[in-house]
mmCIF file of N, CA and C in Angstrom:
data_model
loop_
_atom_site.group_PDB
_atom_site.id
_atom_site.type_symbol
_atom_site.label_atom_id
_atom_site.label_comp_id
_atom_site.label_asym_id
_atom_site.label_seq_id
_atom_site.Cartn_x
_atom_site.Cartn_y
_atom_site.Cartn_z
ATOM 1 N N MET A 1 16.266 4.422 -1.123
ATOM 2 C CA MET A 1 15.770 5.022 -2.338
ATOM 3 C C MET A 1 14.701 6.056 -1.974
ATOM 4 N N GLN A 2 14.766 7.187 -2.613
ATOM 5 C CA GLN A 2 13.797 8.253 -2.413
ATOM 6 C C GLN A 2 12.766 8.236 -3.548
ATOM 7 N N ILE A 3 11.510 8.522 -3.208
ATOM 8 C CA ILE A 3 10.433 8.491 -4.200
ATOM 9 C C ILE A 3 9.600 9.766 -4.111
ATOM 10 N N ASP A 4 8.852 10.009 -5.158
ATOM 11 C CA ASP A 4 7.872 11.089 -5.196
ATOM 12 C C ASP A 4 6.682 10.646 -4.338
ATOM 13 N N PRO A 5 6.359 11.349 -3.258
ATOM 14 C CA PRO A 5 5.271 10.907 -2.374
ATOM 15 C C PRO A 5 3.893 10.931 -3.024
ATOM 16 N N ARG A 6 3.770 11.600 -4.146
ATOM 17 C CA ARG A 6 2.477 11.633 -4.833
ATOM 18 C C ARG A 6 2.175 10.307 -5.513
ATOM 19 N N GLY A 7 3.216 9.524 -5.827
ATOM 20 C CA GLY A 7 3.022 8.232 -6.489
ATOM 21 C C GLY A 7 2.252 7.241 -5.636
ATOM 22 N N PRO A 8 2.676 6.995 -4.389
ATOM 23 C CA PRO A 8 1.904 6.083 -3.552
ATOM 24 C C PRO A 8 0.471 6.553 -3.299
ATOM 25 N N ARG A 9 0.273 7.849 -3.242
ATOM 26 C CA ARG A 9 -1.090 8.346 -3.027
ATOM 27 C C ARG A 9 -1.947 8.078 -4.261
ATOM 28 N N PHE A 10 -1.365 8.263 -5.445
ATOM 29 C CA PHE A 10 -2.063 7.922 -6.685
ATOM 30 C C PHE A 10 -2.395 6.430 -6.699
ATOM 31 N N ALA A 11 -1.418 5.602 -6.311
ATOM 32 C CA ALA A 11 -1.648 4.159 -6.252
ATOM 33 C C ALA A 11 -2.768 3.830 -5.264
ATOM 34 N N ALA A 12 -2.849 4.577 -4.169
ATOM 35 C CA ALA A 12 -3.912 4.345 -3.181
ATOM 36 C C ALA A 12 -5.287 4.649 -3.769
ATOM 37 N N VAL A 13 -5.361 5.634 -4.652
ATOM 38 C CA VAL A 13 -6.634 5.938 -5.324
ATOM 39 C C VAL A 13 -7.053 4.745 -6.181
ATOM 40 N N LEU A 14 -6.114 4.248 -6.993
ATOM 41 C CA LEU A 14 -6.440 3.101 -7.849
ATOM 42 C C LEU A 14 -6.762 1.871 -7.017
ATOM 43 N N THR A 15 -5.999 1.655 -5.962
ATOM 44 C CA THR A 15 -6.252 0.521 -5.074
ATOM 45 C C THR A 15 -7.637 0.628 -4.449
ATOM 46 N N SER A 16 -8.016 1.821 -4.015
ATOM 47 C CA SER A 16 -9.348 2.026 -3.431
ATOM 48 C C SER A 16 -10.440 1.674 -4.428
ATOM 49 N N LEU A 17 -10.253 2.075 -5.677
ATOM 50 C CA LEU A 17 -11.255 1.762 -6.704
ATOM 51 C C LEU A 17 -11.356 0.260 -6.936
ATOM 52 N N VAL A 18 -10.219 -0.423 -6.996
ATOM 53 C CA VAL A 18 -10.219 -1.874 -7.203
ATOM 54 C C VAL A 18 -10.864 -2.575 -6.007
ATOM 55 N N LEU A 19 -10.486 -2.171 -4.797
ATOM 56 C CA LEU A 19 -11.046 -2.828 -3.614
ATOM 57 C C LEU A 19 -12.545 -2.560 -3.476
ATOM 58 N N ALA A 20 -12.990 -1.370 -3.840
ATOM 59 C CA ALA A 20 -14.430 -1.093 -3.834
ATOM 60 C C ALA A 20 -15.141 -2.000 -4.841
ATOM 61 N N ALA A 21 -14.532 -2.188 -6.002
ATOM 62 C CA ALA A 21 -15.114 -3.083 -7.011
ATOM 63 C C ALA A 21 -15.165 -4.521 -6.492
ATOM 64 N N VAL A 22 -14.153 -4.933 -5.743
ATOM 65 C CA VAL A 22 -14.157 -6.277 -5.156
ATOM 66 C C VAL A 22 -15.321 -6.414 -4.173
ATOM 67 N N LEU A 23 -15.512 -5.398 -3.325
ATOM 68 C CA LEU A 23 -16.620 -5.471 -2.366
ATOM 69 C C LEU A 23 -17.972 -5.517 -3.070
ATOM 70 N N ILE A 24 -18.103 -4.776 -4.158
ATOM 71 C CA ILE A 24 -19.378 -4.741 -4.892
ATOM 72 C C ILE A 24 -19.644 -6.057 -5.605
ATOM 73 N N THR A 25 -18.602 -6.624 -6.221
ATOM 74 C CA THR A 25 -18.780 -7.824 -7.042
ATOM 75 C C THR A 25 -18.515 -9.127 -6.297
ATOM 76 N N GLY A 26 -17.765 -9.065 -5.190
ATOM 77 C CA GLY A 26 -17.383 -10.283 -4.488
ATOM 78 C C GLY A 26 -16.383 -11.115 -5.275
ATOM 79 N N SER A 27 -15.617 -10.474 -6.137
ATOM 80 C CA SER A 27 -14.698 -11.182 -7.022
ATOM 81 C C SER A 27 -13.371 -11.501 -6.343
ATOM 82 N N GLY A 28 -13.178 -12.763 -6.015
ATOM 83 C CA GLY A 28 -11.895 -13.196 -5.484
ATOM 84 C C GLY A 28 -10.796 -13.078 -6.527
ATOM 85 N N ALA A 29 -11.141 -13.256 -7.798
ATOM 86 C CA ALA A 29 -10.149 -13.150 -8.872
ATOM 87 C C ALA A 29 -9.619 -11.718 -8.971
ATOM 88 N N LEU A 30 -10.497 -10.736 -8.870
ATOM 89 C CA LEU A 30 -10.052 -9.337 -8.924
ATOM 90 C C LEU A 30 -9.189 -9.007 -7.710
ATOM 91 N N LEU A 31 -9.545 -9.532 -6.555
ATOM 92 C CA LEU A 31 -8.726 -9.315 -5.367
ATOM 93 C C LEU A 31 -7.368 -10.000 -5.526
ATOM 94 N N ALA A 32 -7.326 -11.144 -6.181
ATOM 95 C CA ALA A 32 -6.055 -11.820 -6.441
ATOM 96 C C ALA A 32 -5.161 -10.971 -7.341
ATOM 97 N N VAL A 33 -5.745 -10.284 -8.312
ATOM 98 C CA VAL A 33 -4.970 -9.373 -9.168
ATOM 99 C C VAL A 33 -4.398 -8.244 -8.322
ATOM 100 N N GLN A 34 -5.209 -7.679 -7.431
ATOM 101 C CA GLN A 34 -4.716 -6.620 -6.555
ATOM 102 C C GLN A 34 -3.618 -7.156 -5.642
ATOM 103 N N ALA A 35 -3.750 -8.387 -5.180
ATOM 104 C CA ALA A 35 -2.708 -9.000 -4.353
ATOM 105 C C ALA A 35 -1.399 -9.086 -5.131
ATOM 106 N N LEU A 36 -1.475 -9.430 -6.401
ATOM 107 C CA LEU A 36 -0.277 -9.490 -7.241
ATOM 108 C C LEU A 36 0.373 -8.107 -7.365
ATOM 109 N N ILE A 37 -0.433 -7.081 -7.517
ATOM 110 C CA ILE A 37 0.088 -5.711 -7.595
ATOM 111 C C ILE A 37 0.753 -5.325 -6.276
ATOM 112 N N PHE A 38 0.119 -5.669 -5.155
ATOM 113 C CA PHE A 38 0.744 -5.426 -3.847
ATOM 114 C C PHE A 38 2.088 -6.156 -3.764
ATOM 115 N N ALA A 39 2.134 -7.400 -4.214
ATOM 116 C CA ALA A 39 3.360 -8.202 -4.123
ATOM 117 C C ALA A 39 4.490 -7.592 -4.941
ATOM 118 N N VAL A 40 4.192 -7.167 -6.152
ATOM 119 C CA VAL A 40 5.217 -6.533 -6.988
ATOM 120 C C VAL A 40 5.748 -5.279 -6.299
ATOM 121 N N SER A 41 4.845 -4.461 -5.789
ATOM 122 C CA SER A 41 5.245 -3.217 -5.117
ATOM 123 C C SER A 41 6.082 -3.485 -3.879
ATOM 124 N N ALA A 42 5.682 -4.477 -3.099
ATOM 125 C CA ALA A 42 6.368 -4.765 -1.836
ATOM 126 C C ALA A 42 7.727 -5.414 -2.056
ATOM 127 N N PHE A 43 7.808 -6.350 -2.979
ATOM 128 C CA PHE A 43 9.025 -7.143 -3.109
ATOM 129 C C PHE A 43 9.967 -6.665 -4.213
ATOM 130 N N ALA A 44 9.433 -6.224 -5.348
ATOM 131 C CA ALA A 44 10.301 -5.743 -6.434
ATOM 132 C C ALA A 44 10.586 -4.255 -6.280
ATOM 133 N N GLY A 45 9.637 -3.521 -5.728
ATOM 134 C CA GLY A 45 9.795 -2.082 -5.544
ATOM 135 C C GLY A 45 8.647 -1.328 -6.179
ATOM 136 N N LEU A 46 8.367 -0.170 -5.619
ATOM 137 C CA LEU A 46 7.249 0.647 -6.093
ATOM 138 C C LEU A 46 7.403 1.034 -7.555
ATOM 139 N N GLN A 47 8.642 1.208 -8.008
ATOM 140 C CA GLN A 47 8.879 1.622 -9.383
ATOM 141 C C GLN A 47 8.493 0.536 -10.391
ATOM 142 N N TYR A 48 8.356 -0.718 -9.942
ATOM 143 C CA TYR A 48 7.988 -1.812 -10.834
ATOM 144 C C TYR A 48 6.496 -2.122 -10.807
ATOM 145 N N SER A 49 5.768 -1.485 -9.927
ATOM 146 C CA SER A 49 4.332 -1.691 -9.818
ATOM 147 C C SER A 49 3.621 -1.126 -11.046
ATOM 148 N N PRO A 50 2.567 -1.797 -11.508
ATOM 149 C CA PRO A 50 1.782 -1.217 -12.604
ATOM 150 C C PRO A 50 1.242 0.172 -12.256
ATOM 151 N N TYR A 51 0.845 0.377 -11.006
ATOM 152 C CA TYR A 51 0.337 1.691 -10.612
ATOM 153 C C TYR A 51 1.456 2.731 -10.620
ATOM 154 N N GLY A 52 2.652 2.322 -10.217
ATOM 155 C CA GLY A 52 3.802 3.222 -10.273
ATOM 156 C C GLY A 52 4.134 3.606 -11.705
ATOM 157 N N TRP A 53 4.052 2.631 -12.595
ATOM 158 C CA TRP A 53 4.297 2.909 -14.010
ATOM 159 C C TRP A 53 3.262 3.898 -14.555
ATOM 160 N N LEU A 54 1.991 3.681 -14.233
ATOM 161 C CA LEU A 54 0.938 4.614 -14.685
ATOM 162 C C LEU A 54 1.202 6.018 -14.158
ATOM 163 N N TYR A 55 1.589 6.117 -12.893
ATOM 164 C CA TYR A 55 1.866 7.430 -12.313
ATOM 165 C C TYR A 55 3.016 8.108 -13.047
ATOM 166 N N ARG A 56 4.122 7.392 -13.219
ATOM 167 C CA ARG A 56 5.300 7.988 -13.875
ATOM 168 C C ARG A 56 5.027 8.353 -15.324
ATOM 169 N N THR A 57 4.214 7.552 -16.007
ATOM 170 C CA THR A 57 3.972 7.746 -17.433
ATOM 171 C C THR A 57 2.880 8.771 -17.724
ATOM 172 N N LEU A 58 1.782 8.707 -16.987
ATOM 173 C CA LEU A 58 0.623 9.533 -17.313
ATOM 174 C C LEU A 58 0.424 10.751 -16.418
ATOM 175 N N VAL A 59 0.819 10.658 -15.158
ATOM 176 C CA VAL A 59 0.480 11.709 -14.201
ATOM 177 C C VAL A 59 1.660 12.639 -13.919
ATOM 178 N N ARG A 60 2.777 12.083 -13.518
ATOM 179 C CA ARG A 60 3.905 12.916 -13.089
ATOM 180 C C ARG A 60 4.372 13.911 -14.155
ATOM 181 N N PRO A 61 4.409 13.540 -15.447
ATOM 182 C CA PRO A 61 4.837 14.535 -16.441
ATOM 183 C C PRO A 61 3.948 15.788 -16.462
ATOM 184 N N ARG A 62 2.719 15.649 -16.027
ATOM 185 C CA ARG A 62 1.799 16.797 -16.004
ATOM 186 C C ARG A 62 1.930 17.614 -14.723
ATOM 187 N N LEU A 63 2.572 17.043 -13.705
ATOM 188 C CA LEU A 63 2.691 17.725 -12.419
ATOM 189 C C LEU A 63 4.031 18.422 -12.228
ATOM 190 N N GLY A 64 5.047 17.936 -12.882
ATOM 191 C CA GLY A 64 6.381 18.463 -12.635
ATOM 192 C C GLY A 64 7.020 17.739 -11.464
ATOM 193 N N PRO A 65 8.246 18.113 -11.137
ATOM 194 C CA PRO A 65 8.961 17.415 -10.070
ATOM 195 C C PRO A 65 8.324 17.662 -8.700
ATOM 196 N N PRO A 66 8.505 16.709 -7.786
ATOM 197 C CA PRO A 66 7.934 16.891 -6.442
ATOM 198 C C PRO A 66 8.712 17.949 -5.661
ATOM 199 N N ALA A 67 8.031 18.595 -4.737
ATOM 200 C CA ALA A 67 8.682 19.584 -3.867
ATOM 201 C C ALA A 67 9.674 18.902 -2.937
ATOM 202 N N GLU A 68 9.364 17.681 -2.557
ATOM 203 C CA GLU A 68 10.251 16.892 -1.699
ATOM 204 C C GLU A 68 10.045 15.426 -2.022
ATOM 205 N N THR A 69 10.966 14.599 -1.564
ATOM 206 C CA THR A 69 10.852 13.164 -1.761
ATOM 207 C C THR A 69 10.764 12.481 -0.397
ATOM 208 N N GLU A 70 10.454 11.178 -0.417
ATOM 209 C CA GLU A 70 10.370 10.420 0.825
ATOM 210 C C GLU A 70 11.027 9.062 0.644
ATOM 211 N N ASP A 71 11.361 8.451 1.754
ATOM 212 C CA ASP A 71 11.951 7.120 1.774
ATOM 213 C C ASP A 71 10.930 6.112 1.244
ATOM 214 N N ALA A 72 11.362 5.215 0.380
ATOM 215 C CA ALA A 72 10.458 4.222 -0.211
ATOM 216 C C ALA A 72 10.115 3.088 0.747
ATOM 217 N N ARG A 73 10.901 2.897 1.814
ATOM 218 C CA ARG A 73 10.673 1.742 2.690
ATOM 219 C C ARG A 73 9.307 1.743 3.376
ATOM 220 N N PRO A 74 8.836 2.844 3.959
ATOM 221 C CA PRO A 74 7.498 2.788 4.576
ATOM 222 C C PRO A 74 6.378 2.442 3.588
ATOM 223 N N PRO A 75 6.317 3.062 2.394
ATOM 224 C CA PRO A 75 5.258 2.652 1.460
ATOM 225 C C PRO A 75 5.398 1.208 0.985
ATOM 226 N N ARG A 76 6.628 0.716 0.847
ATOM 227 C CA ARG A 76 6.803 -0.688 0.455
ATOM 228 C C ARG A 76 6.290 -1.609 1.561
ATOM 229 N N PHE A 77 6.553 -1.254 2.806
ATOM 230 C CA PHE A 77 6.025 -2.032 3.926
ATOM 231 C C PHE A 77 4.495 -2.008 3.897
ATOM 232 N N ALA A 78 3.933 -0.838 3.627
ATOM 233 C CA ALA A 78 2.473 -0.712 3.552
ATOM 234 C C ALA A 78 1.912 -1.623 2.459
ATOM 235 N N GLN A 79 2.627 -1.746 1.353
ATOM 236 C CA GLN A 79 2.187 -2.645 0.287
ATOM 237 C C GLN A 79 2.220 -4.103 0.754
ATOM 238 N N ALA A 80 3.216 -4.442 1.572
ATOM 239 C CA ALA A 80 3.288 -5.803 2.115
ATOM 240 C C ALA A 80 2.111 -6.073 3.059
ATOM 241 N N VAL A 81 1.738 -5.076 3.850
ATOM 242 C CA VAL A 81 0.573 -5.216 4.728
ATOM 243 C C VAL A 81 -0.685 -5.397 3.874
ATOM 244 N N GLY A 82 -0.821 -4.588 2.830
ATOM 245 C CA GLY A 82 -1.951 -4.731 1.911
ATOM 246 C C GLY A 82 -1.983 -6.114 1.282
ATOM 247 N N LEU A 83 -0.805 -6.624 0.940
ATOM 248 C CA LEU A 83 -0.716 -7.969 0.379
ATOM 249 C C LEU A 83 -1.271 -9.002 1.362
ATOM 250 N N GLY A 84 -0.925 -8.860 2.626
ATOM 251 C CA GLY A 84 -1.441 -9.791 3.631
ATOM 252 C C GLY A 84 -2.959 -9.788 3.674
ATOM 253 N N PHE A 85 -3.544 -8.598 3.710
ATOM 254 C CA PHE A 85 -5.007 -8.507 3.727
ATOM 255 C C PHE A 85 -5.616 -9.048 2.443
ATOM 256 N N ALA A 86 -4.980 -8.758 1.308
ATOM 257 C CA ALA A 86 -5.507 -9.241 0.028
ATOM 258 C C ALA A 86 -5.429 -10.759 -0.069
ATOM 259 N N LEU A 87 -4.364 -11.347 0.453
ATOM 260 C CA LEU A 87 -4.257 -12.808 0.425
ATOM 261 C C LEU A 87 -5.309 -13.465 1.318
ATOM 262 N N VAL A 88 -5.518 -12.892 2.491
ATOM 263 C CA VAL A 88 -6.567 -13.422 3.383
ATOM 264 C C VAL A 88 -7.933 -13.264 2.715
ATOM 265 N N GLY A 89 -8.190 -12.102 2.143
ATOM 266 C CA GLY A 89 -9.470 -11.862 1.473
ATOM 267 C C GLY A 89 -9.685 -12.778 0.284
ATOM 268 N N THR A 90 -8.645 -12.946 -0.528
ATOM 269 C CA THR A 90 -8.748 -13.835 -1.689
ATOM 270 C C THR A 90 -9.048 -15.257 -1.237
ATOM 271 N N THR A 91 -8.355 -15.698 -0.207
ATOM 272 C CA THR A 91 -8.612 -17.037 0.334
ATOM 273 C C THR A 91 -10.061 -17.157 0.786
ATOM 274 N N GLY A 92 -10.554 -16.126 1.468
ATOM 275 C CA GLY A 92 -11.941 -16.142 1.913
ATOM 276 C C GLY A 92 -12.918 -16.256 0.758
ATOM 277 N N TYR A 93 -12.756 -15.396 -0.238
ATOM 278 C CA TYR A 93 -13.675 -15.433 -1.376
ATOM 279 C C TYR A 93 -13.610 -16.766 -2.127
ATOM 280 N N LEU A 94 -12.394 -17.263 -2.345
ATOM 281 C CA LEU A 94 -12.245 -18.458 -3.179
ATOM 282 C C LEU A 94 -12.559 -19.769 -2.456
ATOM 283 N N THR A 95 -12.660 -19.738 -1.130
ATOM 284 C CA THR A 95 -13.005 -20.961 -0.382
ATOM 285 C C THR A 95 -14.434 -20.937 0.144
ATOM 286 N N GLY A 96 -15.178 -19.909 -0.194
ATOM 287 C CA GLY A 96 -16.564 -19.834 0.245
ATOM 288 C C GLY A 96 -16.758 -19.146 1.586
ATOM 289 N N LEU A 97 -15.668 -18.680 2.203
ATOM 290 C CA LEU A 97 -15.776 -17.907 3.445
ATOM 291 C C LEU A 97 -15.919 -16.424 3.072
ATOM 292 N N THR A 98 -17.050 -16.124 2.473
ATOM 293 C CA THR A 98 -17.276 -14.782 1.945
ATOM 294 C C THR A 98 -17.121 -13.715 3.012
ATOM 295 N N TRP A 99 -17.538 -14.002 4.242
ATOM 296 C CA TRP A 99 -17.412 -13.027 5.326
ATOM 297 C C TRP A 99 -15.952 -12.649 5.537
ATOM 298 N N LEU A 100 -15.036 -13.616 5.381
ATOM 299 C CA LEU A 100 -13.610 -13.344 5.537
ATOM 300 C C LEU A 100 -13.103 -12.467 4.391
ATOM 301 N N GLY A 101 -13.553 -12.772 3.195
ATOM 302 C CA GLY A 101 -13.198 -11.950 2.037
ATOM 303 C C GLY A 101 -13.675 -10.517 2.195
ATOM 304 N N LEU A 102 -14.920 -10.377 2.639
ATOM 305 C CA LEU A 102 -15.481 -9.036 2.854
ATOM 306 C C LEU A 102 -14.723 -8.274 3.934
ATOM 307 N N LEU A 103 -14.447 -8.940 5.040
ATOM 308 C CA LEU A 103 -13.766 -8.295 6.162
ATOM 309 C C LEU A 103 -12.355 -7.839 5.782
ATOM 310 N N ALA A 104 -11.576 -8.722 5.175
ATOM 311 C CA ALA A 104 -10.200 -8.383 4.804
ATOM 312 C C ALA A 104 -10.180 -7.297 3.726
ATOM 313 N N THR A 105 -11.077 -7.380 2.764
ATOM 314 C CA THR A 105 -11.136 -6.372 1.703
ATOM 315 C C THR A 105 -11.558 -5.026 2.267
ATOM 316 N N ALA A 106 -12.534 -5.017 3.157
ATOM 317 C CA ALA A 106 -12.984 -3.755 3.760
ATOM 318 C C ALA A 106 -11.866 -3.101 4.575
ATOM 319 N N ALA A 107 -11.094 -3.904 5.297
ATOM 320 C CA ALA A 107 -9.975 -3.352 6.082
ATOM 321 C C ALA A 107 -8.927 -2.753 5.151
ATOM 322 N N ALA A 108 -8.594 -3.465 4.073
ATOM 323 C CA ALA A 108 -7.619 -2.942 3.110
ATOM 324 C C ALA A 108 -8.150 -1.675 2.442
ATOM 325 N N LEU A 109 -9.438 -1.663 2.123
ATOM 326 C CA LEU A 109 -10.039 -0.476 1.508
ATOM 327 C C LEU A 109 -9.999 0.716 2.460
ATOM 328 N N ALA A 110 -10.283 0.490 3.720
ATOM 329 C CA ALA A 110 -10.229 1.595 4.694
ATOM 330 C C ALA A 110 -8.839 2.213 4.731
ATOM 331 N N ALA A 111 -7.807 1.378 4.747
ATOM 332 C CA ALA A 111 -6.431 1.891 4.779
ATOM 333 C C ALA A 111 -6.079 2.608 3.486
ATOM 334 N N ALA A 112 -6.437 2.027 2.351
ATOM 335 C CA ALA A 112 -6.133 2.653 1.060
ATOM 336 C C ALA A 112 -6.868 3.986 0.920
ATOM 337 N N PHE A 113 -8.123 4.023 1.365
ATOM 338 C CA PHE A 113 -8.897 5.260 1.259
ATOM 339 C C PHE A 113 -8.311 6.362 2.138
ATOM 340 N N LEU A 114 -7.846 6.008 3.340
ATOM 341 C CA LEU A 114 -7.209 7.014 4.202
ATOM 342 C C LEU A 114 -6.022 7.663 3.493
ATOM 343 N N ASN A 115 -5.244 6.854 2.791
ATOM 344 C CA ASN A 115 -4.097 7.389 2.065
ATOM 345 C C ASN A 115 -4.551 8.210 0.861
ATOM 346 N N ALA A 116 -5.496 7.674 0.108
ATOM 347 C CA ALA A 116 -5.968 8.357 -1.099
ATOM 348 C C ALA A 116 -6.622 9.703 -0.782
ATOM 349 N N ALA A 117 -7.471 9.723 0.219
ATOM 350 C CA ALA A 117 -8.252 10.927 0.517
ATOM 351 C C ALA A 117 -7.528 11.918 1.411
ATOM 352 N N PHE A 118 -6.740 11.412 2.358
ATOM 353 C CA PHE A 118 -6.160 12.296 3.370
ATOM 354 C C PHE A 118 -4.635 12.266 3.438
ATOM 355 N N GLY A 119 -4.015 11.408 2.630
ATOM 356 C CA GLY A 119 -2.563 11.307 2.657
ATOM 357 C C GLY A 119 -2.022 10.658 3.925
ATOM 358 N N TYR A 120 -2.858 9.898 4.614
ATOM 359 C CA TYR A 120 -2.441 9.224 5.842
ATOM 360 C C TYR A 120 -2.251 7.739 5.543
ATOM 361 N N CYS A 121 -1.023 7.282 5.620
ATOM 362 C CA CYS A 121 -0.678 5.906 5.280
ATOM 363 C C CYS A 121 -0.532 5.079 6.561
ATOM 364 N N LEU A 122 -1.519 4.242 6.844
ATOM 365 C CA LEU A 122 -1.480 3.406 8.048
ATOM 366 C C LEU A 122 -0.283 2.456 8.043
ATOM 367 N N GLY A 123 -0.025 1.817 6.919
ATOM 368 C CA GLY A 123 1.102 0.900 6.831
ATOM 369 C C GLY A 123 2.434 1.608 7.039
ATOM 370 N N CYS A 124 2.538 2.839 6.530
ATOM 371 C CA CYS A 124 3.761 3.626 6.728
ATOM 372 C C CYS A 124 3.950 3.941 8.205
ATOM 373 N N GLU A 125 2.867 4.280 8.873
ATOM 374 C CA GLU A 125 2.943 4.572 10.308
ATOM 375 C C GLU A 125 3.321 3.325 11.093
ATOM 376 N N MET A 126 2.795 2.166 10.684
ATOM 377 C CA MET A 126 3.180 0.907 11.327
ATOM 378 C C MET A 126 4.675 0.671 11.162
ATOM 379 N N TYR A 127 5.189 0.904 9.961
ATOM 380 C CA TYR A 127 6.615 0.728 9.693
ATOM 381 C C TYR A 127 7.440 1.610 10.622
ATOM 382 N N LEU A 128 7.050 2.879 10.734
ATOM 383 C CA LEU A 128 7.804 3.809 11.582
ATOM 384 C C LEU A 128 7.752 3.398 13.054
ATOM 385 N N LEU A 129 6.592 2.939 13.518
ATOM 386 C CA LEU A 129 6.490 2.465 14.905
ATOM 387 C C LEU A 129 7.391 1.250 15.148
ATOM 388 N N LEU A 130 7.408 0.333 14.202
ATOM 389 C CA LEU A 130 8.259 -0.848 14.340
ATOM 390 C C LEU A 130 9.741 -0.462 14.336
ATOM 391 N N ARG A 131 10.116 0.474 13.487
ATOM 392 C CA ARG A 131 11.509 0.933 13.444
ATOM 393 C C ARG A 131 11.899 1.602 14.756
ATOM 394 N N ARG A 132 11.018 2.431 15.297
ATOM 395 C CA ARG A 132 11.307 3.093 16.577
ATOM 396 C C ARG A 132 11.456 2.066 17.696
ATOM 397 N N ALA A 133 10.637 1.035 17.669
ATOM 398 C CA ALA A 133 10.711 0.002 18.701
ATOM 399 C C ALA A 133 12.028 -0.771 18.604
ATOM 400 N N GLN A 134 12.542 -0.960 17.403
ATOM 401 C CA GLN A 134 13.820 -1.661 17.217
ATOM 402 C C GLN A 134 15.000 -0.820 17.682
ATOM 403 N N VAL A 135 14.897 0.489 17.552
ATOM 404 C CA VAL A 135 16.012 1.386 17.871
ATOM 405 C C VAL A 135 16.050 1.755 19.347
ATOM 406 N N ARG A 136 14.926 1.572 20.025
ATOM 407 C CA ARG A 136 14.823 1.948 21.437
ATOM 408 C C ARG A 136 15.972 1.321 22.234
ATOM 409 N N PRO A 137 16.701 2.130 23.001
ATOM 410 C CA PRO A 137 17.815 1.573 23.780
ATOM 411 C C PRO A 137 17.300 0.637 24.866
ATOM 412 N N HIS A 138 18.020 -0.429 25.041
ATOM 413 C CA HIS A 138 17.648 -1.407 26.069
ATOM 414 C C HIS A 138 18.386 -1.049 27.355
ATOM 415 N N THR A 139 17.641 -0.973 28.412
ATOM 416 C CA THR A 139 18.282 -0.664 29.699
ATOM 417 C C THR A 139 18.609 -1.964 30.427
ATOM 418 N N GLN A 140 19.728 -1.953 31.077
ATOM 419 C CA GLN A 140 20.166 -3.120 31.854
ATOM 420 C C GLN A 140 19.559 -3.060 33.249
ATOM 421 N N PRO A 141 19.001 -4.163 33.719
ATOM 422 C CA PRO A 141 18.470 -4.148 35.097
ATOM 423 C C PRO A 141 19.604 -3.966 36.100
ATOM 424 N N GLY A 142 19.310 -3.196 37.178
ATOM 425 C CA GLY A 142 20.154 -2.818 38.304
ATOM 426 C C GLY A 142 21.405 -3.487 38.419
#
């Protein structure tokens, strides 16, 4: 499936704002909500994410069609990575291991901010590296 690359970047802006709010408030519940959004995006698809819906409904009609599209698999993988960090962070906050919540949330925020501000998706790059490693031809020993 091909997607408008501006959608995931818009989602990264919203994600950055939510994760910053989590760091400020220490709210494990808010991080759990973000984890749910990551899960929907990763497993159901970006088009079913609340952030994807906001982009398609409020933003994209004002921008017009994208100049190009991109494969949805790398951003979906990135959402799964975000989900992992959000689950670890939520567990940290809700079990009293606040340092774990802070660390996992800060790491997720750093990745989301890179995408939001610079269009660099760490999770997408991880996906591409993993795909290249799977495709690499195996050489037979002598």
